[in-house]
CSV table of C-alpha atoms in Angstrom, one decimal:
chain,number,residue,atom,x,y,z
A,1,MET,CA,-10.7,24.3,20.7
A,2,TYR,CA,-9.8,20.7,19.9
A,3,LYS,CA,-8.6,18.6,17.0
A,4,VAL,CA,-9.4,14.9,16.4
A,5,ILE,CA,-6.1,13.2,15.3
A,6,ASN,CA,-6.3,10.0,13.3
A,7,VAL,CA,-3.2,7.8,13.8
A,8,ASN,CA,-2.2,5.2,11.3
A,9,ASN,CA,-1.8,1.9,13.2
A,10,ARG,CA,-0.5,-0.2,10.3
A,11,ILE,CA,2.9,-0.1,8.7
A,12,GLU,CA,2.2,0.0,5.0
A,13,ASN,CA,4.6,0.2,2.0
A,14,GLY,CA,6.5,3.5,1.8
A,15,VAL,CA,9.9,5.2,2.2
A,16,GLU,CA,12.2,3.8,4.9
A,17,LYS,CA,11.7,6.8,7.2
A,18,GLU,CA,8.5,8.9,7.1
A,19,VAL,CA,7.6,11.8,9.4
A,20,LYS,CA,4.1,13.1,9.4
A,21,VAL,CA,3.2,16.1,11.7
A,22,LEU,CA,-0.3,15.3,13.0
A,23,PHE,CA,-0.7,18.5,15.2
A,24,GLU,CA,1.3,21.6,16.0
A,25,ASN,CA,0.7,24.8,17.9
A,26,SER,CA,2.8,27.1,20.0
A,27,ARG,CA,3.0,24.7,23.0
A,28,ALA,CA,3.0,21.2,21.5
A,29,LYS,CA,3.9,19.1,18.4
A,30,ILE,CA,2.7,15.6,17.7
A,31,ALA,CA,4.4,13.8,14.9
A,32,GLN,CA,4.1,10.2,13.7
A,33,LEU,CA,7.4,8.6,12.7
A,34,THR,CA,7.3,5.4,10.7
A,35,LEU,CA,10.6,3.5,10.3
A,36,ARG,CA,10.7,0.6,7.8
A,37,LYS,CA,13.2,-2.1,6.8
A,38,ASN,CA,15.5,-2.0,9.8
A,39,LYS,CA,15.9,1.8,9.5
A,40,ILE,CA,17.7,3.6,12.3
A,41,LEU,CA,16.8,7.0,13.6
A,42,VAL,CA,20.3,8.2,14.5
A,43,SER,CA,21.3,9.4,17.9
A,44,HIS,CA,20.0,12.9,18.7
A,45,GLU,CA,18.7,15.1,21.4
A,46,VAL,CA,15.5,17.2,21.6
A,47,ASN,CA,15.6,20.4,23.7
A,48,VAL,CA,12.1,19.7,25.2
A,49,PRO,CA,10.6,16.7,27.0
A,50,ILE,CA,9.1,14.1,24.5
A,51,VAL,CA,6.9,11.1,24.6
A,52,ILE,CA,7.6,8.1,22.4
A,53,GLN,CA,4.7,5.8,21.7
A,54,CYS,CA,5.0,2.6,19.6
A,55,ILE,CA,1.8,2.2,17.6
A,56,ALA,CA,2.7,-0.7,15.4
A,57,GLY,CA,5.6,-3.0,14.7
A,58,ILE,CA,8.6,-3.5,17.0
A,59,GLY,CA,11.8,-1.7,17.6
A,60,GLU,CA,14.4,-0.7,20.2
A,61,LEU,CA,14.9,2.7,21.9
A,62,ILE,CA,18.6,3.3,22.8
A,63,ILE,CA,19.2,5.9,25.5
A,64,GLU,CA,22.8,7.1,25.9
A,65,ASN,CA,24.3,9.0,28.8
A,66,GLY,CA,28.0,9.2,27.6
A,67,ILE,CA,29.1,6.2,29.7
A,68,GLU,CA,26.6,3.5,28.9
A,69,LYS,CA,23.6,2.7,26.6
A,70,LYS,CA,20.3,1.4,27.8
A,71,LYS,CA,18.2,-0.5,25.3
A,72,LEU,CA,14.4,-0.5,25.8
A,73,SER,CA,12.0,-2.6,23.7
A,74,LEU,CA,9.3,-0.8,21.7
A,75,LEU,CA,6.2,-2.9,21.3
A,76,PRO,CA,2.7,-1.8,20.3
A,77,ARG,CA,1.1,0.2,23.2
A,78,THR,CA,4.6,1.0,24.7
A,79,ILE,CA,4.9,4.7,25.9
A,80,ILE,CA,8.2,6.1,27.1
A,81,ALA,CA,8.6,9.7,28.4
A,82,LEU,CA,12.1,11.3,28.0
A,83,GLU,CA,13.3,14.4,29.6
A,84,ALA,CA,14.8,17.2,27.5
A,85,ASN,CA,18.3,16.7,26.1
A,86,VAL,CA,18.4,12.9,26.5
A,87,LEU,CA,20.6,11.4,23.7
A,88,HIS,CA,18.6,8.6,22.0
A,89,SER,CA,18.1,6.6,18.9
A,90,ILE,CA,15.5,4.2,17.5
A,91,VAL,CA,16.1,1.0,15.5
A,92,ALA,CA,13.1,-0.6,13.6
A,93,LYS,CA,13.1,-4.4,13.9
A,94,PRO,CA,11.5,-6.8,11.5
A,95,SER,CA,8.3,-8.2,13.0
């Protein structure tokens, strides 16, 4: 089967950190995370590979390996694939 997923491509007023699950089954999960007002998604790891896509606004993805931090810009249409268990955080930037 299939499911059409509508993604909000505008950052509207709301709570500083909002997570909306758009799709989930036994093999995959798609969630839309909206960060507002310089909110930070604190450093964490996920035990499966993930894809981060910036839909609107700007931010910074920070990837850590225990020795150094790599900072990547998140702009609309940016897609970044991360392997499982990669320590990372995201910082929303004012646009």
